[in-house]
Amino acid sequence: MEGSKTLIDENIPKICENANQGILNLFSQNYTEINSIPKNVFIANLQGNKIYDKLYSAIYGTLKSEISLTASKALNYKTSRDSCLFPCSLFPVVDTILQSGVNGYTVNLTKSLETHRFCEAASIPLIHYREQQRQTESLYICGLIPMVKCTYQISMNIKTDDFQSFVELNSPGSKLIIQKVDNDNVILRSYFKDFSEEIRSKTIRIGNAAEKFDFEIKFDGYNKTNTICTNDGNFIVTPFYSTDRQRLPYIDFSNGYIKFTSFIAGKGTYLDVDLYSIGQTADRKFITAIGSNKILAFGLDGPHARDTTEQGIRYLNSKNNIGTIWFDIELLEQYSETDLEYLRSLVTNDSWDVGVHYSEELNRLPLEEAYKVIDEGYSYVYEKIGKKPTSWCSMRNKDTVAHAIYAYENLGMFWRNGDSGIHAERDIGNLDDTTWEWWEKASRAGMIHPVFTHELDKDPAIKYSISSSKFRSWVDNYNSNNVSIVSFYEYGQINRNTFDASFEKLRYTEHSVTFDAHTNGAIALVNVNIKAGKNTQIYDNTSEKFISYNIEQDNSVTFWVEDRHTYSVYVN
């Protein structure tokens, strides 16, 4: 009788809250423990080599970047400068001449440019900042998890022969400068724009120049801030660098990568960045929604004529991939009924998503007129295609966060552009033949970055489009990394579910856990903190079927859930 009573008690479901349970490790790479450079790490520059880049190299020396594993087992990102036309002692003179001459003329023409404004605020010579980032290959660490809130842990060191040299670190939403200022101190400056668009910064000491130093970056996509923390308990809090990203009318989430770029200044000839480890964590609950580093947002503008896109679309669909079509209003008016039916079929039968591509540069219009254009374009595309648009852009991407606020608050559409969209890396948001050198490396590494293009089927491609052979290689590279190509809406909503999703009616026994999932409408990826065994099963009670899952290193389980479905996890 006593044994029966115990058995009954163990199997009576107990109702509990989705309690906090410490820290969830999302990503961890310790370079002191590996023997080769990981596949998710690569170096590349964003722009091609122009005539004035070659002139800069001739005067100041050729810049070269490379990555390797050092004898001390650090991931070494080394940038060096050599073969200059003038001796280093003359650099200050040359700087002055160029700044007041050719470069001064350029500045007068580009006073409003972002790069000039940043250099002015950071006291960085414009010519060096502009030219070096065009030539120096930045270091990308991919494979991080998009999250609304998370923390990055970085252990590193820098070595240089000139204290004016520095490293720019771009974590999601940030613009950080790390600099060895003397033989004892390394500082970090976090830059941001205030509401008047003035560029400001906060500074924190992050380590001893003679040793490796550790610090954390806490990303908060709800409050739109980054917090830098050091081991001694000091910290600074700054808004996201861009006011566009600060003012987004919806929650933001982190990118799936971080980037380091070295700048050699003064008489410097080298700058070494030694990375010992990179980590990413989040606050853990018993059931935690996490983002996915295995989905990539993709879409097409137009779309252009069917004979320039159909083969590429078919190839995407054959790999179980889809995307967004931003329907151009002027092009829609020219489509035959047969082509319209083809496009509607992509949306209805193949799950392609619908966006609006406004045929005007919204920046050129007074706000009230722009809002009218936004409303009319939304209604027209909805009527023609039969599905509500979920995202938007405008001619030549000439739009602002003011338009984004209106489009979201009145029509529920998300902005394709801006620093949280295709402009996270400003020069490669368009997949085309001119950006292919960068995208080839990035796609091989499984880099997650929202992207669009125009035509897919011509070889060679027209301007702003990708050649057919290159596009297929791009798709194949992501397929080999088990990355699915999805619509912008799906990509955004899945990763916003790291904040939006909730889990209720949590019931557990010794051998099972049952809960109800509530999402923003999209599926959510969840981690359940149980100790899975070889006979663990997960059952969707709503769909009445068992579903697949992954067992993580800590024996917890990760699987996809749908909105308003009930799930049971059977441990044994």
Coordinates of C-alpha atoms in Angstrom, one line a residue:
M1 CA 0.0 0.0 0.0
E2 CA 2.8 2.4 0.9
G3 CA 4.6 1.7 -2.4
S4 CA 1.4 2.3 -4.4
K5 CA 0.9 5.6 -2.7
T6 CA 4.4 6.7 -3.5
L7 CA 3.9 5.7 -7.2
I8 CA 0.7 7.7 -7.4
D9 CA 2.3 10.8 -5.9
E10 CA 5.1 10.7 -8.4
N11 CA 2.8 10.7 -11.3
I12 CA 0.3 13.4 -10.2
P13 CA 1.2 16.5 -12.4
K14 CA 2.5 19.4 -10.3
I15 CA 1.8 22.9 -11.6
C16 CA 4.7 25.3 -11.5
E17 CA 6.0 28.6 -12.9
N18 CA 8.6 28.8 -15.7
A19 CA 11.3 29.6 -13.2
N20 CA 14.7 31.2 -13.7
Q21 CA 17.5 28.6 -13.8
G22 CA 20.7 30.6 -14.2
I23 CA 22.6 30.9 -17.4
L24 CA 22.1 29.2 -20.8
N25 CA 25.2 28.8 -22.9
L26 CA 24.4 29.6 -26.5
F27 CA 27.8 29.7 -28.2
S28 CA 31.3 29.0 -27.0
Q29 CA 34.6 28.9 -28.9
N30 CA 37.8 28.5 -26.9
Y31 CA 40.7 29.0 -29.4
T32 CA 43.3 27.7 -26.8
E33 CA 41.8 24.2 -27.2
I34 CA 41.6 23.9 -31.0
N35 CA 44.2 22.9 -33.6
S36 CA 42.8 24.6 -36.7
I37 CA 40.8 27.7 -37.6
P38 CA 37.1 27.0 -37.3
K39 CA 34.9 27.1 -40.4
N40 CA 32.8 29.8 -38.9
V41 CA 35.7 32.3 -38.9
F42 CA 36.8 34.3 -41.9
I43 CA 38.4 37.5 -43.0
A44 CA 37.1 39.7 -45.9
N45 CA 36.8 43.3 -46.9
L46 CA 33.6 45.0 -47.9
Q47 CA 34.7 47.0 -51.0
G48 CA 36.8 46.6 -54.1
N49 CA 40.2 48.1 -54.8
K50 CA 39.7 51.5 -56.5
I51 CA 42.3 53.8 -58.0
Y52 CA 42.5 56.0 -54.9
D53 CA 42.9 52.9 -52.8
K54 CA 46.0 52.1 -54.8
L55 CA 47.3 55.7 -54.4
Y56 CA 46.8 55.4 -50.6
S57 CA 48.8 52.1 -50.6
A58 CA 51.6 53.7 -52.6
I59 CA 51.9 56.6 -50.2
Y60 CA 51.3 54.9 -46.8
G61 CA 52.1 51.3 -47.6
T62 CA 50.3 48.1 -48.5
L63 CA 47.9 46.7 -45.8
K64 CA 47.7 43.0 -45.4
S65 CA 45.5 40.9 -43.0
E66 CA 45.8 37.3 -42.1
I67 CA 44.5 34.9 -39.4
S68 CA 46.3 32.0 -37.8
L69 CA 46.6 30.0 -34.6
T70 CA 49.6 31.2 -32.6
A71 CA 51.9 29.0 -30.5
S72 CA 50.1 30.2 -27.4
K73 CA 46.9 28.8 -28.9
A74 CA 45.2 32.2 -29.6
L75 CA 43.4 33.0 -32.8
N76 CA 45.6 35.7 -34.2
Y77 CA 44.2 38.4 -36.5
K78 CA 47.3 40.2 -37.8
T79 CA 47.3 43.4 -39.9
S80 CA 50.6 44.8 -41.2
R81 CA 51.7 47.7 -43.3
D82 CA 54.8 47.8 -45.5
S83 CA 56.3 49.0 -48.8
C84 CA 55.4 52.7 -48.4
L85 CA 56.5 55.4 -50.8
F86 CA 57.5 57.9 -48.0
P87 CA 59.5 57.2 -44.8
C88 CA 57.3 57.0 -41.7
S89 CA 58.8 60.3 -40.4
L90 CA 57.1 62.1 -43.2
F91 CA 53.6 60.7 -42.5
P92 CA 52.5 63.7 -40.4
V93 CA 53.4 66.0 -43.3
V94 CA 51.7 63.9 -45.9
D95 CA 48.6 63.7 -43.6
T96 CA 48.5 67.4 -43.4
I97 CA 48.8 68.0 -47.1
L98 CA 46.2 65.4 -48.0
Q99 CA 43.8 66.6 -45.3
S100 CA 44.0 70.2 -46.5
G101 CA 44.2 69.4 -50.2
V102 CA 42.6 66.5 -52.0
N103 CA 41.0 65.1 -48.9
G104 CA 39.9 68.5 -47.7
Y105 CA 38.1 68.9 -51.0
T106 CA 36.4 65.6 -50.5
V107 CA 35.3 66.5 -47.0
N108 CA 33.7 69.7 -48.2
L109 CA 31.6 67.6 -50.7
T110 CA 30.7 65.1 -48.1
K111 CA 30.1 67.0 -44.9
S112 CA 27.0 65.1 -44.1
L113 CA 28.5 61.7 -44.7
E114 CA 28.4 59.3 -41.8
T115 CA 32.1 58.4 -42.0
H116 CA 33.2 62.0 -41.8
R117 CA 30.9 62.8 -38.8
F118 CA 32.2 59.7 -36.9
C119 CA 35.9 60.5 -37.6
E120 CA 35.3 64.1 -36.5
A121 CA 33.8 63.0 -33.2
A122 CA 36.4 60.3 -32.6
S123 CA 39.4 62.4 -33.6
I124 CA 40.4 59.9 -36.3
P125 CA 42.0 61.1 -39.5
L126 CA 39.3 60.7 -42.2
I127 CA 41.7 59.5 -44.9
H128 CA 43.1 56.6 -42.8
Y129 CA 39.7 55.5 -41.6
R130 CA 38.0 55.6 -45.0
E131 CA 40.8 53.9 -46.9
Q132 CA 42.0 51.3 -44.4
Q133 CA 38.5 49.8 -44.0
R134 CA 38.3 49.5 -47.7
Q135 CA 41.5 47.5 -47.8
T136 CA 41.9 45.8 -44.5
E137 CA 40.2 42.5 -44.2
S138 CA 37.9 42.4 -41.2
L139 CA 37.6 39.4 -39.0
Y140 CA 34.2 37.8 -38.7
I141 CA 33.1 35.4 -36.0
C142 CA 29.9 33.7 -37.2
G143 CA 27.5 31.1 -35.7
L144 CA 26.2 33.3 -32.8
I145 CA 22.5 33.1 -31.9
P146 CA 20.2 36.0 -32.7
M147 CA 18.5 37.0 -29.4
V148 CA 16.5 40.0 -28.1
K149 CA 18.7 39.9 -24.9
C150 CA 22.0 38.1 -24.5
T151 CA 25.6 38.6 -23.3
Y152 CA 28.9 38.2 -25.2
Q153 CA 32.1 37.2 -23.4
I154 CA 35.3 38.2 -25.1
S155 CA 38.9 37.3 -24.0
M156 CA 41.6 39.0 -26.1
N157 CA 44.7 41.0 -26.2
I158 CA 46.2 43.6 -28.7
K159 CA 49.8 44.3 -29.6
T160 CA 51.0 47.2 -31.7
D161 CA 54.0 49.5 -32.3
D162 CA 52.0 52.7 -32.2
F163 CA 49.5 53.7 -29.5
Q164 CA 47.4 55.6 -32.1
S165 CA 46.4 52.3 -33.8
F166 CA 43.1 50.8 -32.7
V167 CA 40.6 48.0 -33.2
E168 CA 37.0 48.6 -34.1
L169 CA 34.7 46.0 -32.7
N170 CA 31.2 45.8 -34.1
S171 CA 28.9 43.7 -31.9
P172 CA 25.1 44.0 -32.7
G173 CA 24.1 47.6 -32.5
S174 CA 27.5 48.8 -31.4
K175 CA 30.5 50.8 -32.6
L176 CA 33.3 50.2 -30.2
I177 CA 37.0 51.3 -30.4
I178 CA 39.6 49.3 -28.4
Q179 CA 42.9 50.9 -28.0
K180 CA 46.2 50.3 -26.2
V181 CA 46.9 53.8 -24.8
D182 CA 50.2 53.1 -23.1
N183 CA 52.2 50.2 -21.8
D184 CA 49.8 49.6 -19.0
N185 CA 46.3 50.3 -20.1
V186 CA 43.7 49.3 -22.7
I187 CA 40.5 51.3 -23.0
L188 CA 37.2 50.8 -24.8
R189 CA 35.2 53.7 -26.2
S190 CA 31.5 53.0 -27.1
Y191 CA 30.1 55.5 -29.6
F192 CA 26.4 56.4 -30.0
K193 CA 24.2 59.1 -31.5
D194 CA 22.0 61.2 -29.2
F195 CA 18.5 62.4 -30.3
S196 CA 20.0 65.4 -31.9
E197 CA 22.2 63.1 -34.1
E198 CA 25.4 64.3 -32.3
I199 CA 28.0 61.5 -32.0
R200 CA 29.0 60.9 -28.4
S201 CA 30.9 58.2 -26.5
K202 CA 31.6 56.7 -23.1
T203 CA 35.0 55.2 -22.1
I204 CA 36.0 52.4 -19.8
R205 CA 39.3 50.7 -19.0
I206 CA 39.0 47.1 -19.9
G207 CA 42.5 45.6 -19.1
N208 CA 46.2 45.6 -18.7
A209 CA 48.1 46.1 -21.9
A210 CA 50.6 43.5 -20.9
E211 CA 48.1 40.7 -20.3
K212 CA 45.0 39.3 -21.9
F213 CA 41.8 41.0 -20.8
D214 CA 38.2 39.8 -20.5
F215 CA 35.0 41.9 -20.8
E216 CA 31.3 41.4 -21.6
I217 CA 28.9 43.1 -23.9
K218 CA 25.2 42.8 -22.8
F219 CA 22.9 43.3 -25.8
D220 CA 19.4 44.5 -25.0
G221 CA 17.1 44.7 -28.1
Y222 CA 14.1 45.8 -26.0
N223 CA 15.7 48.9 -24.5
K224 CA 18.1 49.3 -27.5
T225 CA 21.3 49.5 -25.4
N226 CA 24.7 47.8 -25.0
T227 CA 26.3 47.5 -21.6
I228 CA 30.1 46.9 -21.4
C229 CA 31.2 45.2 -18.2
T230 CA 34.7 44.5 -16.9
N231 CA 36.0 41.9 -14.4
D232 CA 36.5 44.6 -11.7
G233 CA 32.8 45.4 -11.7
N234 CA 32.9 48.6 -13.7
F235 CA 30.5 49.1 -16.6
I236 CA 29.1 51.6 -19.0
V237 CA 25.7 51.7 -20.7
T238 CA 25.2 53.3 -24.1
P239 CA 22.3 53.3 -26.6
F240 CA 22.8 51.5 -30.0
Y241 CA 25.1 53.5 -32.2
S242 CA 22.5 54.4 -34.8
T243 CA 19.4 56.5 -33.9
D244 CA 17.5 54.6 -36.6
R245 CA 18.1 51.4 -34.7
Q246 CA 17.4 53.1 -31.4
R247 CA 14.0 54.3 -32.6
L248 CA 12.7 51.1 -34.2
P249 CA 9.0 50.8 -33.2
Y250 CA 9.4 47.1 -32.5
I251 CA 11.8 45.0 -30.5
D252 CA 15.2 44.3 -32.0
F253 CA 17.4 41.2 -31.9
S254 CA 21.1 40.6 -32.2
N255 CA 22.9 39.6 -35.4
G256 CA 24.5 36.2 -35.7
Y257 CA 28.1 37.5 -35.8
I258 CA 30.6 40.0 -34.4
K259 CA 33.4 41.8 -36.4
F260 CA 36.8 43.1 -35.7
T261 CA 38.6 45.6 -37.9
S262 CA 42.2 46.8 -37.4
F263 CA 43.4 50.3 -38.2
I264 CA 47.1 51.2 -38.2
A265 CA 47.9 54.8 -37.4
G266 CA 50.8 57.1 -36.9
K267 CA 54.1 55.3 -37.6
G268 CA 52.7 51.9 -36.8
T269 CA 53.6 48.9 -39.0
Y270 CA 51.4 46.2 -37.4
L271 CA 48.4 45.5 -35.1
D272 CA 47.9 42.0 -33.7
V273 CA 44.6 41.0 -32.1
D274 CA 44.8 37.7 -30.1
L275 CA 41.5 36.1 -29.4
Y276 CA 41.4 33.5 -26.7
S277 CA 37.7 32.8 -26.5
I278 CA 34.3 34.1 -27.6
G279 CA 31.1 33.1 -25.8
Q280 CA 27.5 34.0 -25.8
T281 CA 25.0 33.4 -23.0
A282 CA 21.4 34.3 -22.0
D283 CA 19.3 34.2 -18.9
R284 CA 17.8 30.7 -18.6
K285 CA 14.4 29.6 -17.6
F286 CA 13.1 26.0 -17.4
I287 CA 11.7 26.6 -20.9
T288 CA 13.7 29.3 -22.9
A289 CA 13.0 30.6 -26.3
I290 CA 16.2 31.0 -28.4
G291 CA 16.9 32.3 -31.8
S292 CA 18.2 30.3 -34.7
N293 CA 21.6 30.6 -36.5
K294 CA 20.3 28.2 -39.1
I295 CA 18.0 30.6 -41.0
L296 CA 18.9 33.4 -43.4
A297 CA 16.6 36.2 -44.6
F298 CA 16.5 36.6 -48.4
G299 CA 14.3 38.4 -50.9
L300 CA 13.9 39.8 -54.4
D301 CA 13.0 43.3 -55.5
G302 CA 10.5 43.6 -58.3
P303 CA 10.3 40.9 -59.2
H304 CA 12.0 41.4 -62.5
A305 CA 10.9 39.7 -65.7
R306 CA 10.0 36.1 -65.2
D307 CA 12.7 34.9 -67.6
T308 CA 15.4 36.5 -65.3
T309 CA 14.2 35.0 -62.0
E310 CA 12.2 31.8 -62.5
Q311 CA 15.2 29.4 -62.7
G312 CA 16.7 30.8 -59.6
I313 CA 13.4 30.7 -57.7
R314 CA 12.9 27.1 -58.9
Y315 CA 16.4 26.2 -57.6
L316 CA 15.6 27.8 -54.2
N317 CA 12.4 25.9 -54.0
S318 CA 14.1 22.6 -54.9
K319 CA 16.3 23.0 -51.8
N320 CA 13.2 23.7 -49.6
N321 CA 14.1 27.4 -49.5
I322 CA 11.9 30.5 -50.0
G323 CA 12.1 34.2 -49.6
T324 CA 10.3 37.5 -49.7
I325 CA 9.2 39.3 -52.9
W326 CA 9.0 43.1 -52.6
F327 CA 6.5 43.8 -55.2
D328 CA 7.3 47.0 -57.2
I329 CA 4.1 48.8 -57.9
E330 CA 5.1 50.1 -61.3
L331 CA 6.2 46.6 -62.4
L332 CA 3.0 45.1 -61.1
E333 CA 1.0 47.3 -63.4
Q334 CA 2.9 45.8 -66.4
Y335 CA 2.5 42.1 -65.5
S336 CA 0.3 39.9 -67.6
E337 CA -2.4 37.9 -65.9
T338 CA -0.4 34.7 -66.5
D339 CA 2.6 36.2 -64.7
L340 CA 0.4 37.5 -61.9
E341 CA -1.0 34.0 -61.4
Y342 CA 2.5 32.6 -61.3
L343 CA 3.5 35.1 -58.6
R344 CA 0.3 34.4 -56.6
S345 CA 1.1 30.7 -56.8
L346 CA 4.6 31.3 -55.3
V347 CA 2.9 33.0 -52.4
T348 CA -0.1 30.6 -51.9
N349 CA 1.5 27.3 -52.8
D350 CA 5.2 27.8 -52.1
S351 CA 4.9 30.0 -49.1
W352 CA 6.9 33.0 -50.4
D353 CA 6.2 36.1 -48.4
V354 CA 4.8 39.4 -49.7
G355 CA 6.5 42.8 -49.3
V356 CA 6.1 46.3 -50.9
H357 CA 8.8 47.9 -53.0
Y358 CA 7.7 51.6 -53.3
S359 CA 8.4 53.0 -56.8
E360 CA 9.5 56.3 -55.3
E361 CA 12.3 57.5 -53.1
L362 CA 10.3 58.3 -50.0
N363 CA 13.0 60.6 -48.7
R364 CA 12.2 63.0 -51.5
L365 CA 8.6 63.4 -50.4
P366 CA 7.1 65.5 -47.5
L367 CA 6.2 63.1 -44.7
E368 CA 2.4 63.3 -45.1
E369 CA 2.8 62.6 -48.8
A370 CA 5.1 59.7 -48.1
Y371 CA 2.6 58.2 -45.7
K372 CA -0.1 58.4 -48.3
V373 CA 2.2 56.6 -50.8
I374 CA 2.9 53.9 -48.1
D375 CA -0.9 53.4 -47.6
E376 CA -1.7 53.3 -51.3
G377 CA 1.1 50.9 -52.1
Y378 CA 0.2 48.5 -49.3
S379 CA -3.4 48.4 -50.5
Y380 CA -2.5 47.9 -54.1
V381 CA -0.1 45.0 -53.5
Y382 CA -2.6 43.4 -51.1
E383 CA -5.3 43.6 -53.7
K384 CA -3.2 42.3 -56.6
I385 CA -1.5 39.4 -54.8
G386 CA -4.1 38.5 -52.2
K387 CA -1.9 38.5 -49.1
K388 CA -1.1 41.3 -46.7
P389 CA 2.5 42.6 -47.1
T390 CA 4.7 42.1 -44.0
S391 CA 7.7 44.2 -44.9
W392 CA 8.7 47.1 -47.2
C393 CA 11.4 49.1 -48.9
S394 CA 11.6 52.0 -51.3
M395 CA 13.3 52.9 -54.6
R396 CA 17.1 52.9 -54.0
N397 CA 16.5 52.3 -50.3
K398 CA 15.9 56.0 -49.8
D399 CA 13.8 55.8 -46.7
T400 CA 14.1 56.5 -43.0
V401 CA 13.0 55.3 -39.6
A402 CA 10.2 57.9 -39.6
H403 CA 8.7 55.9 -42.6
A404 CA 9.4 52.7 -40.7
I405 CA 7.5 53.9 -37.6
Y406 CA 4.5 54.8 -39.7
A407 CA 4.5 51.6 -41.7
Y408 CA 4.7 49.4 -38.6
E409 CA 2.3 51.3 -36.4
N410 CA -0.4 51.7 -39.1
L411 CA 0.1 48.6 -41.4
G412 CA 2.1 46.2 -39.3
M413 CA 5.0 46.1 -41.8
F414 CA 8.6 45.7 -40.8
W415 CA 11.4 47.8 -42.4
R416 CA 13.8 45.8 -44.6
N417 CA 16.5 48.5 -44.4
G418 CA 18.4 50.2 -41.6
D419 CA 21.1 48.9 -39.3
S420 CA 19.0 46.0 -38.1
G421 CA 18.2 44.9 -41.6
I422 CA 20.3 44.8 -44.8
H423 CA 22.5 47.7 -43.7
A424 CA 24.0 45.9 -40.7
E425 CA 27.0 45.6 -43.1
R426 CA 26.2 48.6 -45.2
D427 CA 27.9 47.6 -48.4
I428 CA 26.9 44.0 -48.8
G429 CA 23.1 44.0 -48.2
N430 CA 22.7 43.5 -52.0
L431 CA 23.8 40.1 -53.3
D432 CA 25.3 40.9 -56.6
D433 CA 28.4 40.3 -58.7
T434 CA 30.3 43.2 -57.1
T435 CA 29.7 41.9 -53.6
W436 CA 30.3 38.2 -54.5
E437 CA 33.9 38.1 -53.4
W438 CA 32.7 38.9 -49.8
W439 CA 29.6 36.7 -50.0
E440 CA 31.5 33.7 -51.3
K441 CA 33.6 33.6 -48.1
A442 CA 30.6 34.5 -45.9
S443 CA 28.3 31.8 -47.3
R444 CA 31.0 29.2 -46.9
A445 CA 31.3 30.2 -43.2
G446 CA 27.5 30.1 -42.8
M447 CA 27.3 33.9 -42.2
I448 CA 23.8 35.1 -41.2
H449 CA 23.0 38.5 -42.7
P450 CA 19.8 39.7 -44.3
V451 CA 20.2 40.1 -48.0
F452 CA 18.3 40.8 -51.2
T453 CA 18.9 41.0 -55.0
H454 CA 17.2 41.5 -58.3
E455 CA 17.8 39.1 -61.2
L456 CA 19.0 35.5 -60.7
D457 CA 19.2 33.8 -64.1
K458 CA 21.5 35.8 -66.3
D459 CA 25.2 35.0 -66.6
P460 CA 26.9 37.4 -66.4
A461 CA 24.4 39.4 -64.4
I462 CA 23.2 43.0 -64.9
K463 CA 24.2 45.6 -62.4
Y464 CA 22.9 45.0 -58.9
S465 CA 22.1 41.4 -59.7
I466 CA 23.8 38.0 -59.2
S467 CA 25.0 35.7 -62.0
S468 CA 23.2 32.4 -62.2
S469 CA 26.3 30.3 -61.4
K470 CA 27.2 32.4 -58.4
F471 CA 23.7 32.4 -57.1
R472 CA 23.6 28.6 -57.2
S473 CA 26.9 28.4 -55.4
W474 CA 25.6 30.8 -52.8
V475 CA 22.5 28.6 -52.2
D476 CA 24.7 25.4 -52.1
N477 CA 27.1 26.9 -49.6
Y478 CA 24.2 27.6 -47.2
N479 CA 22.7 24.2 -47.8
S480 CA 26.0 22.6 -46.9
N481 CA 25.9 24.6 -43.6
N482 CA 22.4 23.3 -42.9
V483 CA 21.1 26.9 -43.2
S484 CA 17.6 27.4 -44.5
I485 CA 16.9 30.5 -46.6
V486 CA 13.6 32.0 -45.5
S487 CA 11.5 35.2 -45.8
F488 CA 12.4 38.4 -43.9
Y489 CA 9.2 38.1 -41.9
E490 CA 9.9 34.5 -40.8
Y491 CA 13.5 35.3 -39.9
G492 CA 12.4 38.3 -37.8
Q493 CA 9.5 36.7 -36.0
I494 CA 11.4 33.6 -35.1
N495 CA 14.1 35.6 -33.5
R496 CA 11.7 38.1 -31.9
N497 CA 10.1 35.1 -30.2
T498 CA 13.1 35.0 -27.9
F499 CA 11.2 37.9 -26.2
D500 CA 7.6 37.3 -27.4
A501 CA 7.1 33.6 -26.7
S502 CA 5.7 32.5 -23.4
F503 CA 5.0 29.1 -21.9
E504 CA 2.0 28.5 -19.6
K505 CA 0.3 25.7 -17.7
L506 CA 3.6 24.1 -17.0
R507 CA 3.0 20.7 -15.4
Y508 CA 5.6 18.1 -14.5
T509 CA 6.0 14.7 -12.9
E510 CA 9.1 12.7 -12.3
H511 CA 9.1 11.4 -15.9
S512 CA 7.4 14.1 -18.0
V513 CA 6.8 17.8 -18.6
T514 CA 3.8 19.4 -20.3
F515 CA 3.3 23.0 -21.3
D516 CA 1.3 25.3 -23.6
A517 CA 3.3 27.5 -26.0
H518 CA 2.2 31.0 -27.0
T519 CA 4.2 32.8 -29.8
N520 CA 3.9 35.9 -32.0
G521 CA 2.4 33.7 -34.6
A522 CA 5.6 32.2 -36.0
I523 CA 7.2 29.0 -34.8
A524 CA 9.7 29.3 -31.9
L525 CA 12.8 27.3 -31.0
V526 CA 12.8 26.3 -27.4
N527 CA 15.2 24.8 -25.0
V528 CA 13.8 22.7 -22.1
N529 CA 16.2 22.2 -19.2
I530 CA 15.7 18.5 -18.5
K531 CA 18.2 15.6 -18.5
A532 CA 17.3 13.8 -21.7
G533 CA 17.9 10.1 -22.0
K534 CA 18.1 7.7 -24.9
N535 CA 14.4 7.1 -24.7
T536 CA 13.2 10.7 -24.4
Q537 CA 10.3 11.5 -26.6
I538 CA 8.5 14.8 -27.4
Y539 CA 4.8 14.8 -28.3
D540 CA 2.7 17.6 -29.9
N541 CA -0.6 17.0 -28.2
T542 CA -2.4 19.5 -30.5
S543 CA -1.2 17.9 -33.8
E544 CA -1.1 14.5 -32.2
K545 CA 2.3 13.5 -33.4
F546 CA 5.8 12.9 -32.0
I547 CA 8.4 15.6 -33.1
S548 CA 12.1 15.6 -33.5
Y549 CA 14.6 17.4 -31.2
N550 CA 18.2 18.0 -30.5
I551 CA 20.1 17.0 -27.3
E552 CA 22.5 19.7 -26.3
Q553 CA 25.8 19.3 -24.5
D554 CA 24.2 19.7 -21.1
N555 CA 21.6 17.0 -22.0
S556 CA 18.8 19.6 -22.3
V557 CA 16.6 19.4 -25.4
T558 CA 15.8 21.9 -28.1
F559 CA 12.9 21.7 -30.5
W560 CA 10.4 23.8 -32.5
V561 CA 7.0 24.7 -31.1
E562 CA 3.9 26.3 -32.7
D563 CA 1.6 28.9 -31.3
R564 CA -1.2 27.6 -29.1
H565 CA 0.0 24.1 -29.1
T566 CA 0.5 21.9 -26.1
Y567 CA 3.7 19.8 -25.8
S568 CA 4.7 16.9 -23.6
V569 CA 8.3 15.9 -23.0
Y570 CA 8.7 12.3 -21.8
V571 CA 12.1 11.9 -20.2
N572 CA 12.3 8.1 -20.0

